[in-house]
mmCIF file of C-alpha atoms and ligand atoms in Angstrom:
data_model
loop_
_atom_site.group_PDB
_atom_site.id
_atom_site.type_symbol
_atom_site.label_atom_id
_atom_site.label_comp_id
_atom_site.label_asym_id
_atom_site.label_seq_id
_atom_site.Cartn_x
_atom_site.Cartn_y
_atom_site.Cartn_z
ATOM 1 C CA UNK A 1 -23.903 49.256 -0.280
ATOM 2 C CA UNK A 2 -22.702 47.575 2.814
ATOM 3 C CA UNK A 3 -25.074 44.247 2.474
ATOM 4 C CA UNK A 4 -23.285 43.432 -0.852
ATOM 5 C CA UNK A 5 -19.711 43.735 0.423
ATOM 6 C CA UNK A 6 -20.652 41.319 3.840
ATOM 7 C CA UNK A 7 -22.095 38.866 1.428
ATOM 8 C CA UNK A 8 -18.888 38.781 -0.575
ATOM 9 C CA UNK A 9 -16.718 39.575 1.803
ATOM 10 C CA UNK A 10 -18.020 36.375 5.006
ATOM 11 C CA UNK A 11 -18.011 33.893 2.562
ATOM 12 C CA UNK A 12 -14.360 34.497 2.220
ATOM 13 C CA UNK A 13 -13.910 34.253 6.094
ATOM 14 C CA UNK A 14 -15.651 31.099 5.948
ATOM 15 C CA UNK A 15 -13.591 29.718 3.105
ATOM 16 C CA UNK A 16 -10.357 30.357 5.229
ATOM 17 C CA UNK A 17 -11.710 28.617 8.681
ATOM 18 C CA UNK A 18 -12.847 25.624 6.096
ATOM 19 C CA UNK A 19 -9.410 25.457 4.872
ATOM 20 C CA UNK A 20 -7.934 25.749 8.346
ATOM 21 C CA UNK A 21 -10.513 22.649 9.585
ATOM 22 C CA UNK A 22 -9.547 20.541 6.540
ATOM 23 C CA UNK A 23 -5.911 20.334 7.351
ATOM 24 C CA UNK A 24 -5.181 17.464 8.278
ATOM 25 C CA UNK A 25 -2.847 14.172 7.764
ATOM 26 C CA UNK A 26 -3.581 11.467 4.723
ATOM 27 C CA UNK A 27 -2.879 8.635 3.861
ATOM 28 C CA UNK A 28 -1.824 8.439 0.300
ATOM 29 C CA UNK A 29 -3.392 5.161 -1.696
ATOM 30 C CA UNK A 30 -4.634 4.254 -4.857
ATOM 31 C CA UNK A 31 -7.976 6.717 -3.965
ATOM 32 C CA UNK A 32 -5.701 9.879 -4.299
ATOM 33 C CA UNK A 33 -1.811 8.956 -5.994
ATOM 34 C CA UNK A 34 -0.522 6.975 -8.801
ATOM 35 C CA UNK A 35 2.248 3.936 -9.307
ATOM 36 C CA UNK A 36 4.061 2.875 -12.237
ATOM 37 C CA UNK A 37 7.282 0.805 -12.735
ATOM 38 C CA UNK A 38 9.948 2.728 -13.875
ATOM 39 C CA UNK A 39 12.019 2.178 -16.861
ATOM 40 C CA UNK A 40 15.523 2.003 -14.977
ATOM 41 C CA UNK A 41 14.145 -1.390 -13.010
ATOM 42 C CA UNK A 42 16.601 -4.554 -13.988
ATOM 43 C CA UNK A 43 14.263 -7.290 -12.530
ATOM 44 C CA UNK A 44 14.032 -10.386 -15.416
ATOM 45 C CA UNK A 45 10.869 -11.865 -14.778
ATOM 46 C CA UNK A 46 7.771 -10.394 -13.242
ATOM 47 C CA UNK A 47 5.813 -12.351 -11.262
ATOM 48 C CA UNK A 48 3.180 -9.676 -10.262
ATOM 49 C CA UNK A 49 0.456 -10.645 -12.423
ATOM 50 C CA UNK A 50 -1.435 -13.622 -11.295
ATOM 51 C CA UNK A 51 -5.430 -14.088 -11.560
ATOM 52 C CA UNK A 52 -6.044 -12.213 -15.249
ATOM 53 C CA UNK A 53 -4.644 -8.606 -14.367
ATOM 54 C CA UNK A 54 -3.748 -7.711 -11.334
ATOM 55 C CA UNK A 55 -1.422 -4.769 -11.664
ATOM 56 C CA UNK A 56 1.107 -2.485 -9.952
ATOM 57 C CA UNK A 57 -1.645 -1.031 -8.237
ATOM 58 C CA UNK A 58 -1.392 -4.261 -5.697
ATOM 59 C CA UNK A 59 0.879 -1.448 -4.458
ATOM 60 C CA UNK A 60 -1.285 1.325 -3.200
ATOM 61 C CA UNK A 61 -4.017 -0.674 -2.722
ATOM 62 C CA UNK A 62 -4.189 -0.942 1.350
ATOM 63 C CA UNK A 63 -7.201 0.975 2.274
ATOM 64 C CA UNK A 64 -5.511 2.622 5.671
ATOM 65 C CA UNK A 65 -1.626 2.149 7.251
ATOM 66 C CA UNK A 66 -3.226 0.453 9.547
ATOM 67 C CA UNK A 67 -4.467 -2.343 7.393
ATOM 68 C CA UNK A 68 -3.184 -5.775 6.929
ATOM 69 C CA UNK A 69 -2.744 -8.526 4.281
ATOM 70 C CA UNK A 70 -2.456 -12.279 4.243
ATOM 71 C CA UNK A 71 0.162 -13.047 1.567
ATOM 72 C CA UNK A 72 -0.615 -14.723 -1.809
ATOM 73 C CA UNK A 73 -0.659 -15.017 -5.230
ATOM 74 C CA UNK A 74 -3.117 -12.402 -5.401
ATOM 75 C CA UNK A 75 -1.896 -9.739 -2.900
ATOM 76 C CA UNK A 76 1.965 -9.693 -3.116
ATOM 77 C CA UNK A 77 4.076 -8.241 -5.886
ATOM 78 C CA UNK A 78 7.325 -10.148 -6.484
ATOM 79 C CA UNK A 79 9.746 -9.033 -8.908
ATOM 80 C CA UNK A 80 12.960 -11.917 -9.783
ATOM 81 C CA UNK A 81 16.465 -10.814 -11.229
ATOM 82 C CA UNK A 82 17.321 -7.188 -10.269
ATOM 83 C CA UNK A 83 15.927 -3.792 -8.706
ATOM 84 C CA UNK A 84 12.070 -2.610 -9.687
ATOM 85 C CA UNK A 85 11.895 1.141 -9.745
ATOM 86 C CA UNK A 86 8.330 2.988 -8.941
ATOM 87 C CA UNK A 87 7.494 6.007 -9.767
ATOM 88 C CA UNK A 88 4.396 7.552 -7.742
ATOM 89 C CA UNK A 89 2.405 10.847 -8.859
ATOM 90 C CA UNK A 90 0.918 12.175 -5.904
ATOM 91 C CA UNK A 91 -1.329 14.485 -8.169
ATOM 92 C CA UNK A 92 -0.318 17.400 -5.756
ATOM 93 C CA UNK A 93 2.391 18.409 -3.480
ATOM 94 C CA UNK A 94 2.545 17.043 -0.039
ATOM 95 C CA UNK A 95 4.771 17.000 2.707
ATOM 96 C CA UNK A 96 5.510 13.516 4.057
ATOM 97 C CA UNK A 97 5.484 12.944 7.226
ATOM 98 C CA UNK A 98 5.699 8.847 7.322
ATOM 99 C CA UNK A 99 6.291 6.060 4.584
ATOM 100 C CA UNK A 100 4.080 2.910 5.180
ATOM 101 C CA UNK A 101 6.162 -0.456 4.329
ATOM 102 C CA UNK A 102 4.524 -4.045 3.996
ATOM 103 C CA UNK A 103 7.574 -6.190 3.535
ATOM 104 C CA UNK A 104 7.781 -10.347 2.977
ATOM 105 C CA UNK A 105 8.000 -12.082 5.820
ATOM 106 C CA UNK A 106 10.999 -14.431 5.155
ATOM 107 C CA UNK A 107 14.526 -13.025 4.301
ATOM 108 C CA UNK A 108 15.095 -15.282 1.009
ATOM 109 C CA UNK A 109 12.798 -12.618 -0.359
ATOM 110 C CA UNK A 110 12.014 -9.521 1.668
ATOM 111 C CA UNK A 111 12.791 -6.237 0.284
ATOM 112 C CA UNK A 112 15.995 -5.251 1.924
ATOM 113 C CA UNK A 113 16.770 -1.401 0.907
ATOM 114 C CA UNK A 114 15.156 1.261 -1.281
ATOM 115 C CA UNK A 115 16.384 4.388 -2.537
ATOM 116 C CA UNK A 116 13.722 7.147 -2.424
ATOM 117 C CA UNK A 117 14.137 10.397 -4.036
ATOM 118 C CA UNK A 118 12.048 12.682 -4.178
ATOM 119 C CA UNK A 119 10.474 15.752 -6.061
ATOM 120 C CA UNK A 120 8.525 18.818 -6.356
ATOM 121 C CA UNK A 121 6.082 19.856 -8.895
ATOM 122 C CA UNK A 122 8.147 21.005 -11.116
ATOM 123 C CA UNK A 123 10.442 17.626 -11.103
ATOM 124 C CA UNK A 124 13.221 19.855 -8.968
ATOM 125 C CA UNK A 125 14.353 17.781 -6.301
ATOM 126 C CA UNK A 126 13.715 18.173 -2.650
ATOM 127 C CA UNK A 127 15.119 15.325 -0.868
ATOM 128 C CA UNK A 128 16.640 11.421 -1.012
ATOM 129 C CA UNK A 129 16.490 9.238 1.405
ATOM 130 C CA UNK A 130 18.156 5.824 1.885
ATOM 131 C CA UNK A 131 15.334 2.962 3.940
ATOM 132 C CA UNK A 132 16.055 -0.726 5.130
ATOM 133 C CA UNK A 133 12.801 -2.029 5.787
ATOM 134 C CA UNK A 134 11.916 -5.053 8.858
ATOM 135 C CA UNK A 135 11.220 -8.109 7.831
ATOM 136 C CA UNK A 136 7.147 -8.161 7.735
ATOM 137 C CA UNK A 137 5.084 -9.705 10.122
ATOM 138 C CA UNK A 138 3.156 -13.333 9.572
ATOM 139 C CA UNK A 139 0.508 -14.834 8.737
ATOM 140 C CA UNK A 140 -1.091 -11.080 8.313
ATOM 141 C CA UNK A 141 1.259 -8.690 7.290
ATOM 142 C CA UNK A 142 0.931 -5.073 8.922
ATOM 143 C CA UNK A 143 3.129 -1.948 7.709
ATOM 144 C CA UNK A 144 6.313 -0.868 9.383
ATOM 145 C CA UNK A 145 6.109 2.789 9.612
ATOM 146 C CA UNK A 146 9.024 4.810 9.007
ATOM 147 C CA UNK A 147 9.180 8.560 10.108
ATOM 148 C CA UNK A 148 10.581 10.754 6.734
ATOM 149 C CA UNK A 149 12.295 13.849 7.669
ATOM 150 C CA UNK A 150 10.509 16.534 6.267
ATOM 151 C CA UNK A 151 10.531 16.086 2.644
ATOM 152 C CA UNK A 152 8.645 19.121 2.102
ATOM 153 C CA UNK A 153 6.494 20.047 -1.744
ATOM 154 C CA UNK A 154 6.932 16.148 -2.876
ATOM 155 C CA UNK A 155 4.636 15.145 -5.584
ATOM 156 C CA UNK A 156 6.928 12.790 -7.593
ATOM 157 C CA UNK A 157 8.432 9.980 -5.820
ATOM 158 C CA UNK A 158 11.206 7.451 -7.702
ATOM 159 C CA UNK A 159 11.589 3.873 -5.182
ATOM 160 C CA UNK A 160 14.467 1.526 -6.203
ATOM 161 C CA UNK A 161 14.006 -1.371 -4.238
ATOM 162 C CA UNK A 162 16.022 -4.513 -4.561
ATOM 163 C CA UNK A 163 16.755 -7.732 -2.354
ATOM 164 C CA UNK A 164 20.359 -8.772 -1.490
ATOM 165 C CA UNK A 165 19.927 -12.092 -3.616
ATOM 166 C CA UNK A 166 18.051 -11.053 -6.387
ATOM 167 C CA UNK A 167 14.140 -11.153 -4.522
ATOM 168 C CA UNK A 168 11.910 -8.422 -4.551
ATOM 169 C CA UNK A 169 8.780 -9.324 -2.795
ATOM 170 C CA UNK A 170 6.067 -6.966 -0.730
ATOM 171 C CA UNK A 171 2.424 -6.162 0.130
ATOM 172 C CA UNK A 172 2.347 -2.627 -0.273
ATOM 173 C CA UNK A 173 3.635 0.893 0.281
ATOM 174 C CA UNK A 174 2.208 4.020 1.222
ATOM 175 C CA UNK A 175 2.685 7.737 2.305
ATOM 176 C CA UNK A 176 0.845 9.694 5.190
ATOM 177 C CA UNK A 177 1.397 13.562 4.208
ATOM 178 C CA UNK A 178 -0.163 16.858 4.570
ATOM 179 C CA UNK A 179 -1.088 18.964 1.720
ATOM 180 C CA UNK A 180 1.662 21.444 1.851
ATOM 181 C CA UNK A 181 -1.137 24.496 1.158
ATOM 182 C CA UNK A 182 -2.188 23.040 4.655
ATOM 183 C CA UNK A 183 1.502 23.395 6.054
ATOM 184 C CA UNK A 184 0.909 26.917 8.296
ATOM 185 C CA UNK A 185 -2.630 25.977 9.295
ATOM 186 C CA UNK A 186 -1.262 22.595 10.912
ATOM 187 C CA UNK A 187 1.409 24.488 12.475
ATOM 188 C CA UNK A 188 2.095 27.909 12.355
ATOM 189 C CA UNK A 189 4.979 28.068 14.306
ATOM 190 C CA UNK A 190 6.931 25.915 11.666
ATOM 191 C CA UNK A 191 9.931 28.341 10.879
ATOM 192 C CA UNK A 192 9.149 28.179 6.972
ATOM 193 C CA UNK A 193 6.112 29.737 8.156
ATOM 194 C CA UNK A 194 8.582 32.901 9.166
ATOM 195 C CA UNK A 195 6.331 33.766 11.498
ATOM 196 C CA UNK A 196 8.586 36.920 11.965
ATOM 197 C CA UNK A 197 7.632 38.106 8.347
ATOM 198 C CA UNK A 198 4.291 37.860 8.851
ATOM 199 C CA UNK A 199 2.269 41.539 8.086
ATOM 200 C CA UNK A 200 1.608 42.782 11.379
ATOM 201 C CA UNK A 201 -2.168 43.679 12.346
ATOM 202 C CA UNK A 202 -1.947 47.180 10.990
ATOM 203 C CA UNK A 203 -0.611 45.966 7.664
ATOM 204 C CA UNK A 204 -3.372 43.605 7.618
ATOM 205 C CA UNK A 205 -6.245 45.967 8.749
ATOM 206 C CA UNK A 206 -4.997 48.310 5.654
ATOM 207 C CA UNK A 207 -5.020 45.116 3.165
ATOM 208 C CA UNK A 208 -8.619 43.987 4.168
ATOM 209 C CA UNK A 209 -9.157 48.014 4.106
ATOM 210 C CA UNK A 210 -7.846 48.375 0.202
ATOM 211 C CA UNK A 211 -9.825 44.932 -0.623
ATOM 212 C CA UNK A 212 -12.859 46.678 0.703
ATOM 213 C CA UNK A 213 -12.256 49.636 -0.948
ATOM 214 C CA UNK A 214 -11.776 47.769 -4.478
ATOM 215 C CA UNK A 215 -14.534 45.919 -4.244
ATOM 216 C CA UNK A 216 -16.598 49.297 -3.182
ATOM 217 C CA UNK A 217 -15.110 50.797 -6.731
ATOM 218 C CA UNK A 218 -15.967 47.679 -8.531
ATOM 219 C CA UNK A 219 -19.405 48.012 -7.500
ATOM 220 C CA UNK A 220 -19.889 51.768 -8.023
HETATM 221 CA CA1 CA B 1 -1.632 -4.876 -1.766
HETATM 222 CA CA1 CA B 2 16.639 -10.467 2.031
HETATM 223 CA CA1 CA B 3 15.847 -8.021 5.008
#
């Protein structure tokens, strides 16, 4: 009887130390999220769409933070007239830790603020937050990064980004997060962790103790 219950029971031990090895920052691209232009943007004329198709996803499309682009026709996205709104789908909830901004390089038509709001997976909001990007760097362009105060659960994202006269133009943006199932694992001590609530060894002796003894009933 007691081979069965270590061969159901270690696997479960190993699944947690996985779990607690996995957690660990990412960066959130077009490998793992989503990008689409929101219905409240007021931009009149699009100019994102050079060479046969290249989409929104110009957006997300930087491979690491780290990475830089040269900018063209091909690599920017430059909106004319008014705001552009994105909406991102994260897929899951994160929490962010830093937002990744590739802006122009000239101020006639940098991105000068965006709104962010953001939400959790139920579309309840958790948190806004108000960014003026730096002018971006030339002739490669690398990402300013910009720490985010713990907007914590976020898997929806809303950016309103304008330009003070009318230009929107930018490499790309991106999010490096922690899955927030990771949250205690990266640090435990975090307070929403209440460490203080946790069940104290005795309480957890006696759950592993009743799991045991279900599965020992199950089994009989
Ligand atoms: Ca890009
Ligand atoms: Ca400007
Ligand atoms: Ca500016």
């Amino acid at each position: 009887m007691q081979y069965p219950l270590a061969r159901s029971f270690f696997p479960l031990l190993l699944g947690l130390f996985a779990a607690q090895a996995s957690a660990a920052p990412i960066y959130l691209n077009v490998d793992n999220i989503t990008v689409a232009i929101g219905g409240n943007s007021t931009y009149t004329t699009s100019r994102n769409t050079f060479d046969n198709g290249q989409t929104i996803n110009k957006v997300i499309d930087a491979p690491s933070a780290d990475a830089s682009e040269v900018h063209n026709q091909t690599t920017h996205n430059w909106f004319s007239g008014g705001s552009l709104e994105l909406l991102f789908d994260f897929q899951q909830q994160y929490d962010l830790t830093t937002l990744h901004f590739w802006n122009y390089n000239g101020e006639a038509y940098d991105v000068d603020d965006i709104q962010f709001t953001f939400f959790d997976g139920s579309n309840t909001q958790v948190g806004s937050r108000s960014v003026s990007p730096a002018l971006g760097s030339t002739p490669n362009i690398f990402a300013e990064d910009i720490v985010l105060v713990a907007p914590l659960n976020v898997r929806y994202v809303t950016a309103v980004l304008t330009g003070s006269n009318g230009e929107i133009d930018f490499q790309n943006m991106g999010f490096t997060a922690s899955l927030s199932t990771d949250r205690c694992d990266i640090n435990p001590n975090d307070p929403v962790c209440n460490p203080t609530d946790a069940p104290a060894p005795g309480t957890l002796l006696l759950l592993i103790t009743g799991l045991l003894g279900a599965g020992l009933r199950i089994r009989t």
